[in-house]
Coordinates of C-alpha atoms and ligand atoms in Angstrom, one line a residue:
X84 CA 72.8 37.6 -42.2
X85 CA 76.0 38.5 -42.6
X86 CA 77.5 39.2 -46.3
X87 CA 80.2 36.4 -45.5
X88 CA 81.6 34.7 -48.5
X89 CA 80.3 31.0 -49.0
X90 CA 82.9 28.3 -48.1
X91 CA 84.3 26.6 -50.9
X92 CA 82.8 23.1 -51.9
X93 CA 86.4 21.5 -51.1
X94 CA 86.1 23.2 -47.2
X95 CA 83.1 21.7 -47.0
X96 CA 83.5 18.4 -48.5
X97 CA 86.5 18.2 -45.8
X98 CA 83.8 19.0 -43.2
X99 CA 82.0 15.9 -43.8
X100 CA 84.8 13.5 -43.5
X101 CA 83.5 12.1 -40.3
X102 CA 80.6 11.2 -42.2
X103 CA 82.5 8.4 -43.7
X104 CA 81.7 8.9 -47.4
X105 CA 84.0 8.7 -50.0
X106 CA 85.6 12.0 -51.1
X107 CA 83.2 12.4 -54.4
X108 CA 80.3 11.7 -52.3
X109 CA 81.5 14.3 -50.0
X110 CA 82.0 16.7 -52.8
X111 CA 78.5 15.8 -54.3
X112 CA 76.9 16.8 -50.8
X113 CA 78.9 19.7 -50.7
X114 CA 77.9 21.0 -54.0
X115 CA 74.3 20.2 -53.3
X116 CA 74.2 21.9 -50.3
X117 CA 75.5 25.6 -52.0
X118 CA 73.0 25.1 -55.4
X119 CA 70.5 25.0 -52.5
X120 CA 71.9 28.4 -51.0
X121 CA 72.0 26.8 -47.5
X122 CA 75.7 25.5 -46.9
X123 CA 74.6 24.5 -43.3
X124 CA 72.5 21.8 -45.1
X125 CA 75.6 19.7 -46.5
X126 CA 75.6 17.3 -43.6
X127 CA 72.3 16.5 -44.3
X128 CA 72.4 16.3 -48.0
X129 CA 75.8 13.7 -47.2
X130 CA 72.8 12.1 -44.9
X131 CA 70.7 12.0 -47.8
X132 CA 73.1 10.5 -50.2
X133 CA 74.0 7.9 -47.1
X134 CA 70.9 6.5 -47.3
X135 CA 70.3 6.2 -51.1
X136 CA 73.6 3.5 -50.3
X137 CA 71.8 0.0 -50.6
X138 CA 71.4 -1.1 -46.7
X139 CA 69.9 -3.6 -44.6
X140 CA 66.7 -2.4 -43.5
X141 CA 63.7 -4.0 -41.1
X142 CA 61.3 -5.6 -43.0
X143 CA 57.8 -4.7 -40.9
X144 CA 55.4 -4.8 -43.7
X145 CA 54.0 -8.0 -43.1
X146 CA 55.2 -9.2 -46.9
X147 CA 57.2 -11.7 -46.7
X148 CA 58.5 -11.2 -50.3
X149 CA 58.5 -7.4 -50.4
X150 CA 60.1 -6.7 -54.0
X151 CA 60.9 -3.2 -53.1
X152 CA 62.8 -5.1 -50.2
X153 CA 64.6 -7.3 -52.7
X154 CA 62.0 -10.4 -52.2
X155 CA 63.5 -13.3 -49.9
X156 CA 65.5 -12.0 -47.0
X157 CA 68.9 -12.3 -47.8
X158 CA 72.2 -12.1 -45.7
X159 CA 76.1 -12.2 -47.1
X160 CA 79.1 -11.6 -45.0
X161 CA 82.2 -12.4 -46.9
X162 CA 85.6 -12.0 -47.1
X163 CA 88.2 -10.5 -49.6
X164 CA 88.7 -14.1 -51.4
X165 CA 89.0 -16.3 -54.5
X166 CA 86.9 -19.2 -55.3
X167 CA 87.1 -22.4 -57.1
X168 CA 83.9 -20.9 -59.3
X169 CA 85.2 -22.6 -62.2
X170 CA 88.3 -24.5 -61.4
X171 CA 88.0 -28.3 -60.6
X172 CA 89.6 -29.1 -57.1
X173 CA 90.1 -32.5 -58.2
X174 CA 91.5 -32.5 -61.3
X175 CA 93.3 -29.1 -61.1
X176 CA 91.4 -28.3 -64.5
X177 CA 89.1 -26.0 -65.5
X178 CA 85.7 -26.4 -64.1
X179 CA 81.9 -25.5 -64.5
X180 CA 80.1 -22.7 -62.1
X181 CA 77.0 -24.9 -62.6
X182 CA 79.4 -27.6 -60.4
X183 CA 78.0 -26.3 -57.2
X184 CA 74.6 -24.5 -56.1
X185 CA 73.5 -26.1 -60.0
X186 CA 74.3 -29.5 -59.0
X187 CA 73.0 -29.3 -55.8
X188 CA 69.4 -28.0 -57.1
X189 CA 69.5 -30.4 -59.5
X190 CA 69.5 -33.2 -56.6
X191 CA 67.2 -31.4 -54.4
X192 CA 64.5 -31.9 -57.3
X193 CA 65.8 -34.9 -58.7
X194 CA 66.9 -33.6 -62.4
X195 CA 68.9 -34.9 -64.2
X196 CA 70.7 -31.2 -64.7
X197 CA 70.3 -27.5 -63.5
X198 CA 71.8 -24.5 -64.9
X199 CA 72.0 -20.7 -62.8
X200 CA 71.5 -17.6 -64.7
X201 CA 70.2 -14.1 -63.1
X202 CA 66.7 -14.1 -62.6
X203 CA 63.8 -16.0 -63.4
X204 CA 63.2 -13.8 -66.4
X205 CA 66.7 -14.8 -68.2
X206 CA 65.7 -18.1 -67.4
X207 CA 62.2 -17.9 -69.9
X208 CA 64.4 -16.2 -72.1
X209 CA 67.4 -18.1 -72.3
X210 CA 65.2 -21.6 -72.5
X211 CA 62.8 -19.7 -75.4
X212 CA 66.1 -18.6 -77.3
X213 CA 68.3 -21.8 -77.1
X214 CA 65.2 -24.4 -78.2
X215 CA 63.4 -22.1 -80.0
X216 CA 64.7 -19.7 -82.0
X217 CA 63.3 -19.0 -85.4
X218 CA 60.7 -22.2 -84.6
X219 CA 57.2 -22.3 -82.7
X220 CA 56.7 -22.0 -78.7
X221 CA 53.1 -23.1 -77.9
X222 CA 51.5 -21.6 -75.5
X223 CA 48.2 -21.4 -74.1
X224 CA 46.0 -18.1 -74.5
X225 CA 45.1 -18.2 -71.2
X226 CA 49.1 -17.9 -70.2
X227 CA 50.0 -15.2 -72.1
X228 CA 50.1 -13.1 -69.2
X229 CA 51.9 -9.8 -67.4
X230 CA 54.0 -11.3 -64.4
X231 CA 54.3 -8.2 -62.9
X232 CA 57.6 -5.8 -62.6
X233 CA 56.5 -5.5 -67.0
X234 CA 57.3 -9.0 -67.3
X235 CA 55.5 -10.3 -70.3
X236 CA 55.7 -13.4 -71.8
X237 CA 54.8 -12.4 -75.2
X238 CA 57.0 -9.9 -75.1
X239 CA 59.9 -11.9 -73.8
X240 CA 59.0 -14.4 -76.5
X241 CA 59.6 -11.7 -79.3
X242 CA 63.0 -11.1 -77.8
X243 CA 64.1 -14.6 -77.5
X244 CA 63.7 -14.8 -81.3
X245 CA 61.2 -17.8 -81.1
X246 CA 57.5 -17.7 -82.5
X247 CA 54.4 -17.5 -80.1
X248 CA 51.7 -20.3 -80.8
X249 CA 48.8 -19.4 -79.7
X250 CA 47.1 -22.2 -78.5
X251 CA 43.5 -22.4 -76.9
X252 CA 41.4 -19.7 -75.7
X253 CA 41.9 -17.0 -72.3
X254 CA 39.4 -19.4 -70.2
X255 CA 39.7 -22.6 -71.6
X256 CA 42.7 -24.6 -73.8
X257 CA 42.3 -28.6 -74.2
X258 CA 45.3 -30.9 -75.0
X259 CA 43.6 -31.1 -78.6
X260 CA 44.4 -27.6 -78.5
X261 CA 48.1 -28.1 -78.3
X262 CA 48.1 -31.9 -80.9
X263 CA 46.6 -29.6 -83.4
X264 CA 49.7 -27.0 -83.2
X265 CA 52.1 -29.6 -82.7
X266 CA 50.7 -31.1 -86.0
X267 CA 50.6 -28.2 -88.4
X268 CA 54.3 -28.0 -90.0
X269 CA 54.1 -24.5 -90.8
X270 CA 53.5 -23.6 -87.3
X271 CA 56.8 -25.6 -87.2
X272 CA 56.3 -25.8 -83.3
X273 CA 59.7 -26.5 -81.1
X274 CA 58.6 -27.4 -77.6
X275 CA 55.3 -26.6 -75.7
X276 CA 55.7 -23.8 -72.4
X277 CA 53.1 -23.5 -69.7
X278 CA 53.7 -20.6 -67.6
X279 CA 52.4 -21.1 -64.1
X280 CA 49.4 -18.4 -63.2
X281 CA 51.6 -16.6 -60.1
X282 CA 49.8 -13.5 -59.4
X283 CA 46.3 -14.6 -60.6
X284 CA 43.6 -17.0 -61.0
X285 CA 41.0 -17.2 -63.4
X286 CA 38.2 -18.9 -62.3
X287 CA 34.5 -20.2 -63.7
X288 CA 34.5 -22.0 -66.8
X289 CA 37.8 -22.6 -66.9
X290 CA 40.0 -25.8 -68.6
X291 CA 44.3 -26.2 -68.6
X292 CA 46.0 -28.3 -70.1
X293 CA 48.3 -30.3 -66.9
X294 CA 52.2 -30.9 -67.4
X295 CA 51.1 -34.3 -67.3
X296 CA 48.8 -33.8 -70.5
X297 CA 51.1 -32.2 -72.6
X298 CA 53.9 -35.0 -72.7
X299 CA 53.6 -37.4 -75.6
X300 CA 53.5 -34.8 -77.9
X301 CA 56.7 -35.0 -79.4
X302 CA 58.2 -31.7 -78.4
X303 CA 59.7 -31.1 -75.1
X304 CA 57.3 -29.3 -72.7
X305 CA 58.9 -26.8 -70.6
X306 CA 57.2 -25.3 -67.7
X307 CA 57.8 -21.9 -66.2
X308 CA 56.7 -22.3 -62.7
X309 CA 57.8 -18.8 -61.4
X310 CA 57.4 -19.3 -57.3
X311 CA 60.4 -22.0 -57.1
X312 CA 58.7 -24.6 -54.3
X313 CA 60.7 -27.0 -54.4
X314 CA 59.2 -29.9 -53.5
X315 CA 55.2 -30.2 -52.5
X316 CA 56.0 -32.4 -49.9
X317 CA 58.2 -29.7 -48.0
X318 CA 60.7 -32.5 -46.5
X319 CA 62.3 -29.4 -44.6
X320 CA 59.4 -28.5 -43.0
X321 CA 59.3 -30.5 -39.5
X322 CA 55.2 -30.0 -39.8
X323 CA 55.0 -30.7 -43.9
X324 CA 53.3 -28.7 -46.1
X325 CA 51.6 -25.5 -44.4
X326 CA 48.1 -25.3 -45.8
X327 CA 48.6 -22.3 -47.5
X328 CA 50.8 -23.6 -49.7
X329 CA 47.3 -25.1 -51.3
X330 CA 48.2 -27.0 -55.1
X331 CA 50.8 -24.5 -55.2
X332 CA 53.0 -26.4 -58.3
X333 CA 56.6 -27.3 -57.2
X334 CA 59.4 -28.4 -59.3
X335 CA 60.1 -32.0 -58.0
X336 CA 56.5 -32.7 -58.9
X337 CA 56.4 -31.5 -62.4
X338 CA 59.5 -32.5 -63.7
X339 CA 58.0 -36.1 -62.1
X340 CA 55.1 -35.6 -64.1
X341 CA 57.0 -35.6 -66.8
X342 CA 58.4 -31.9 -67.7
X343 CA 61.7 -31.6 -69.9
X344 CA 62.6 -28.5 -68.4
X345 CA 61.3 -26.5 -65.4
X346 CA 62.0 -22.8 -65.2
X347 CA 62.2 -20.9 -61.8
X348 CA 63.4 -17.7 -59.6
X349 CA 65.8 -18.5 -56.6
X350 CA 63.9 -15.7 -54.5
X351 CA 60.5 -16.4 -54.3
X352 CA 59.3 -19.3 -52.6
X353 CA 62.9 -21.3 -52.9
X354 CA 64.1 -18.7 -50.5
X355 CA 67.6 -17.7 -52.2
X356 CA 68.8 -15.2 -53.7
X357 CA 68.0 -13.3 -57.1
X358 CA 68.5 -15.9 -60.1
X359 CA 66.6 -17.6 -62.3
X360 CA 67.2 -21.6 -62.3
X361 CA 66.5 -24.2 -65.2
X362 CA 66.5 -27.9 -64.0
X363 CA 65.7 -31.0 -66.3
X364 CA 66.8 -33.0 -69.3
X365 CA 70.4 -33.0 -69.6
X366 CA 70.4 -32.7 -73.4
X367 CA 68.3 -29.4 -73.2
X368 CA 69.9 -28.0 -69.9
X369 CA 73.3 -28.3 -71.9
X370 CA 71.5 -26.5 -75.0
X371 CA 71.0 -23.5 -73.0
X372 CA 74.4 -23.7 -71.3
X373 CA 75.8 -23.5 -74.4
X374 CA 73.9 -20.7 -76.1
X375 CA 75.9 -17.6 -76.4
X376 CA 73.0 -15.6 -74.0
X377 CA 74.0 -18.1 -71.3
X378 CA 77.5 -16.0 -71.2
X379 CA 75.9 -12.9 -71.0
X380 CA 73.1 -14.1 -68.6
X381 CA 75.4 -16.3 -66.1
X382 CA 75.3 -15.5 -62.3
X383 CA 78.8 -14.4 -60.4
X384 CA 80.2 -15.9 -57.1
X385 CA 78.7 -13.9 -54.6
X386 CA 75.2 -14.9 -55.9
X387 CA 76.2 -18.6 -56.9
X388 CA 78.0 -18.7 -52.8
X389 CA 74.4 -17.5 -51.5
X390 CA 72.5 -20.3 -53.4
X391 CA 74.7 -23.3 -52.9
X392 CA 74.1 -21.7 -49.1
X393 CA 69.9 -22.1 -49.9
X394 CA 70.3 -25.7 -51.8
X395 CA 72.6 -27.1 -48.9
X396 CA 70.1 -26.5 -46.4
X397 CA 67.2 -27.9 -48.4
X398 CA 69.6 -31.0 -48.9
X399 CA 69.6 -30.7 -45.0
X400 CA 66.5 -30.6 -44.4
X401 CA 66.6 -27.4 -42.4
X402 CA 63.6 -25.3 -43.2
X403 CA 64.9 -22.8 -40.4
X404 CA 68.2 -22.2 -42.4
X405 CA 65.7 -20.6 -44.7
X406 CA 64.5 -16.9 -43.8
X407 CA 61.5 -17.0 -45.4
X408 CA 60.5 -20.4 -44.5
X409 CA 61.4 -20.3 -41.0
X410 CA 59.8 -16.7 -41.0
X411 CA 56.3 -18.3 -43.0
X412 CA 56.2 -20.7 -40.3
X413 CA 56.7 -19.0 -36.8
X414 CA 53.9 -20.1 -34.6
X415 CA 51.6 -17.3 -34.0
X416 CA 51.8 -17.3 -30.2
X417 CA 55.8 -17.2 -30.8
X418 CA 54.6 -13.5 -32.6
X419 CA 52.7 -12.6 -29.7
X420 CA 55.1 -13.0 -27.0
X421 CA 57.5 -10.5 -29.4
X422 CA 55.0 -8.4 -30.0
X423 CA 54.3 -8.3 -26.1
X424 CA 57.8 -7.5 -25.3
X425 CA 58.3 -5.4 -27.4
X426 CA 55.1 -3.2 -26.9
X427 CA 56.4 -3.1 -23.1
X428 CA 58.7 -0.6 -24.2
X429 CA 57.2 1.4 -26.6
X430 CA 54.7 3.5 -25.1
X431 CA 51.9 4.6 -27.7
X432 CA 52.4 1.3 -29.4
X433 CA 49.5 -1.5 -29.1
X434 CA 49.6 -5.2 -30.1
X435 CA 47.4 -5.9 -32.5
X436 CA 46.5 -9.3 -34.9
X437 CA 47.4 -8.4 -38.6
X438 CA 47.3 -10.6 -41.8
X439 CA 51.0 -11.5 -43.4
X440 CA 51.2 -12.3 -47.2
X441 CA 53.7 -14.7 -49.2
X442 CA 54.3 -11.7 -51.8
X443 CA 56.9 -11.5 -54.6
X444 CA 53.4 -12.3 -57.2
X445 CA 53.1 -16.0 -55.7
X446 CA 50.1 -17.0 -53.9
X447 CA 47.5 -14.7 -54.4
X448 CA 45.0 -14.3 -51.9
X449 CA 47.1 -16.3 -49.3
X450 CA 47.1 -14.6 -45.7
X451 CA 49.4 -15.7 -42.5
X452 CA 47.9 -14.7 -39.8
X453 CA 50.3 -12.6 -37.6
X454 CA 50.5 -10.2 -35.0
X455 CA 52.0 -6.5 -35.2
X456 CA 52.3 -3.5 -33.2
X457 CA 49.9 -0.6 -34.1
X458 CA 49.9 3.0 -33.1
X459 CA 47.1 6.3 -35.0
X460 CA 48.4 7.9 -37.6
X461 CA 50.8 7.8 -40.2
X462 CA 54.4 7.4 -38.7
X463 CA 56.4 5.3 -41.5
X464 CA 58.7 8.2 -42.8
X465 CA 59.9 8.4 -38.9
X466 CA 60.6 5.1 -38.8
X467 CA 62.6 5.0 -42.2
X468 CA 64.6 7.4 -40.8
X469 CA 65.4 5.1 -38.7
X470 CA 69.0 3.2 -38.2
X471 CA 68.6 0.4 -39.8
X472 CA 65.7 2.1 -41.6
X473 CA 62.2 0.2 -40.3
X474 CA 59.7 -0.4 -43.3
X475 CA 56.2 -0.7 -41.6
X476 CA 52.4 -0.3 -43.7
X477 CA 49.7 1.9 -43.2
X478 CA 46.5 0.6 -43.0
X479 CA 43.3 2.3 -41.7
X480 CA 44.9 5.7 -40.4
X481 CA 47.3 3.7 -38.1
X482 CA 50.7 2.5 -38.6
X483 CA 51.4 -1.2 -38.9
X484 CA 54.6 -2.8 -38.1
X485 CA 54.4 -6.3 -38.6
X486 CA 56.4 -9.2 -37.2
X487 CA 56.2 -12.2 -39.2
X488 CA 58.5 -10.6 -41.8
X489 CA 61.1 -9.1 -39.0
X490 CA 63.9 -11.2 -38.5
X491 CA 63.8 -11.8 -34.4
X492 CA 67.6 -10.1 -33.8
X493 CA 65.8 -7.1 -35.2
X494 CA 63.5 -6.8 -32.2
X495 CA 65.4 -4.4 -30.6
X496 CA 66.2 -2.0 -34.0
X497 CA 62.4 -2.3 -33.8
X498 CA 61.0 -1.5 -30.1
X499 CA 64.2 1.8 -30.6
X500 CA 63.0 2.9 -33.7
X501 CA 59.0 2.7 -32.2
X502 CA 60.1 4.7 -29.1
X503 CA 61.7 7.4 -31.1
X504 CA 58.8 8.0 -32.7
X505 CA 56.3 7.4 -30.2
X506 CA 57.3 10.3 -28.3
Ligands
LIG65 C1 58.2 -14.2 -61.2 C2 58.0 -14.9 -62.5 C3 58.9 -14.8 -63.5 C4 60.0 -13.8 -63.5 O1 61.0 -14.2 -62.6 P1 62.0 -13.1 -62.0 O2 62.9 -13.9 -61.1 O3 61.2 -12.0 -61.3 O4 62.8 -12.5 -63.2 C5 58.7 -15.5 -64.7 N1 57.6 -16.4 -64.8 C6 56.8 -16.6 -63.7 C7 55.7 -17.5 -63.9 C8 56.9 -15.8 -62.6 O5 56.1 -16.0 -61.5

């Protein structure tokens, strides 16, 4: 090789410009490219810091809820523009972001109230700190569980300032259970919480204590349901409830049987985007609203836009609006006919039948059957190399790319990005 002198990290930051990255990134992959001793490589290093950019991608696991893929399947398109987030068209005053996709949950599940904050995590924390601090939350033994993502509810307890009750045993707790810590004044207890089992079951000799059977008490019961179905009866669905949902709990149907406040995520099973959602007793839905975590907790536009999107199409009616729903609940034979087509050009790729889960740590155990396209070997680094990147499974020395959890106008990105790397 010839002793030439390196080119400078501005030459070949310039180089890249057709890359379309901003001038530091440019530099960045220029610089990485000459620590590496291989200038050639800065396109690809500008390549490499491309795709670290967050990007839609092709979601062929088979999971519908794929938290490395950001859970419920999500699309925003929006201009440069202001909002009336907290102004009040009416009056002219200033308003409340809890005005819109708030209100509208709150009607969807018939509370009386609903607050937004960020994730269903701020939502447990935000309720435990607001009508608990420096008192007693009583909780069952068997509930005082890892969620998953280190989500525990002890810990998040600890944080909130309130004191964990222990109530019960890990197998079995009895209402008697929770009377007795609601009557001992130095437990001092401030509401009761049952935390819905999402991403387990025990089962054998087993007892809970229902929503049901822990009003009366005295203390407001607040349930943190996690999965965010809204309603058992699935009004939205044209069919009703799929059977998989099983006695999946829903938020209509506890607050019915009698919870003050019900706490949920707006990406799991509701469909929306990442937030956490508190619907119930106007009293305690205005205590949280008004704790100072609320400010630090509280959702922005572009979030609050995406679930007023989510709640107007439940208010519709219109499963289908919903990506994960209408995604759940594609008839199989709709899947094979895709998968067919698809397979017809993509040589080396089979149709095969494959097993879809709900995902995002609800339903556990719950399968969809679904159909996928299948080819030996391991060829998922290929097809994230893909544009838009595909994100298929392995699964017995073969590749699996999925189709309930790809999004029909992707069938194309698909079938391209199965050629290219069936050749
Ligand atoms: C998922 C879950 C949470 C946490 O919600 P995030 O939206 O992931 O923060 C809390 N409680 C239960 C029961 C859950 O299932």
């Amino acid at each position: 090789m010839p002793a030439t002198r390196p080119p400078s990290v501005d030459a070949l930051a310039r180089s890249l410009l057709d890359t379309g990255l901003p001038h530091p990134l440019r530099v960045e992959a220029a610089r990485a490219a000459i620590a590496t001793g291989d200038p050639t490589a800065a396109a690809s290093q500008a390549r490499r810091l491309s795709r670290r950019l967050l990007q839609p991608v092709v979601n062929a696991t088979g999971v519908l809820l794929h938290t490395n893929l950001g859970r419920a399947p999500l699309s925003h398109d929006q201009e440069p523009t202001s909002t009336n987030l907290e102004l009040d068209l009416e009056s002219g005053r200033r308003g409340s972001r809890t005005d819109h996709a708030g209100r509208l949950l709150a009607l969807a599940t018939g509370a009386e109230a609903a607050l937004v904050v960020n994730n269903g995590a701020a939502a447990v924390l935000l309720a435990l700190a607001a009508l608990a601090r420096g008192r007693g939350a009583a909780v069952s033994r068997g509930e005082l569980v890892e969620i998953g993502g280190g989500f525990r509810v002890p810990d998040v307890m600890a944080e909130s300032g309130a004191r964990l009750v222990e109530v019960g045993t890990t197998n079995r707790t009895r209402r008697s259970d929770f009377e007795h810590a609601v009557g001992d004044t130095d437990a001092d207890v401030a509401l009761v919480m049952k935390v819905h089992q999402s991403n387990y079951r025990i089962t054998g000799f087993t007892e809970t204590v229902s929503v049901a059977a822990l009003t009366g008490l005295g203390v407001p019961v607040v349930a943190d349901l996690g999965s965010g179905l809204l309603d058992a009866a699935c009004p939205w669905l044209a069919d009703g409830p799929p059977s998989w949902l099983h006695d999946e709990p829903a938020v209509r149907q506890t607050l019915a049987a009698g919870a003050d406040l019900v706490l949920f995520s707006g990406d799991k099973l509701l469909g929306g985007p990442q937030a956490g959602i508190l619907v119930g007793r106007a009293d305690l839905v205005s205590a949280c609203a008004r704790h100072p975590l609320a400010r630090a907790l509280r959702p922005g536009a572009l979030v609050l836009a995406a679930l007023q999107e989510t709640a107007l199409a439940y208010l519709r009616r219109d499963g289908d609006a919903i990506p994960f729903w209408r995604m759940a609940t594609v008839p199989l034979e709709v899947l094979a006919q895709r998968a067919a087509a698809v397979a017809t050009t993509a040589p080396g790729w089979s149709v095969t039948p494959t097993a879809a889960v709900p995902g995002g740590g609800t339903l556990p155990g719950v399968e969809l059957a679904s159909v996928g396209l299948t080819r030996p070997g391991d060829h998922t680094a290929a097809l994230r190399a893909a544009d838009p990147p595909v994100i298929a499974r392995v699964q017995d020395d073969a590749t699996v790319a999925d189709l309930r959890t790809v999004d029909p106008v992707r069938d194309e990105h698909l079938a391209a990005a199965l050629r290219a790397c069936g050749s």
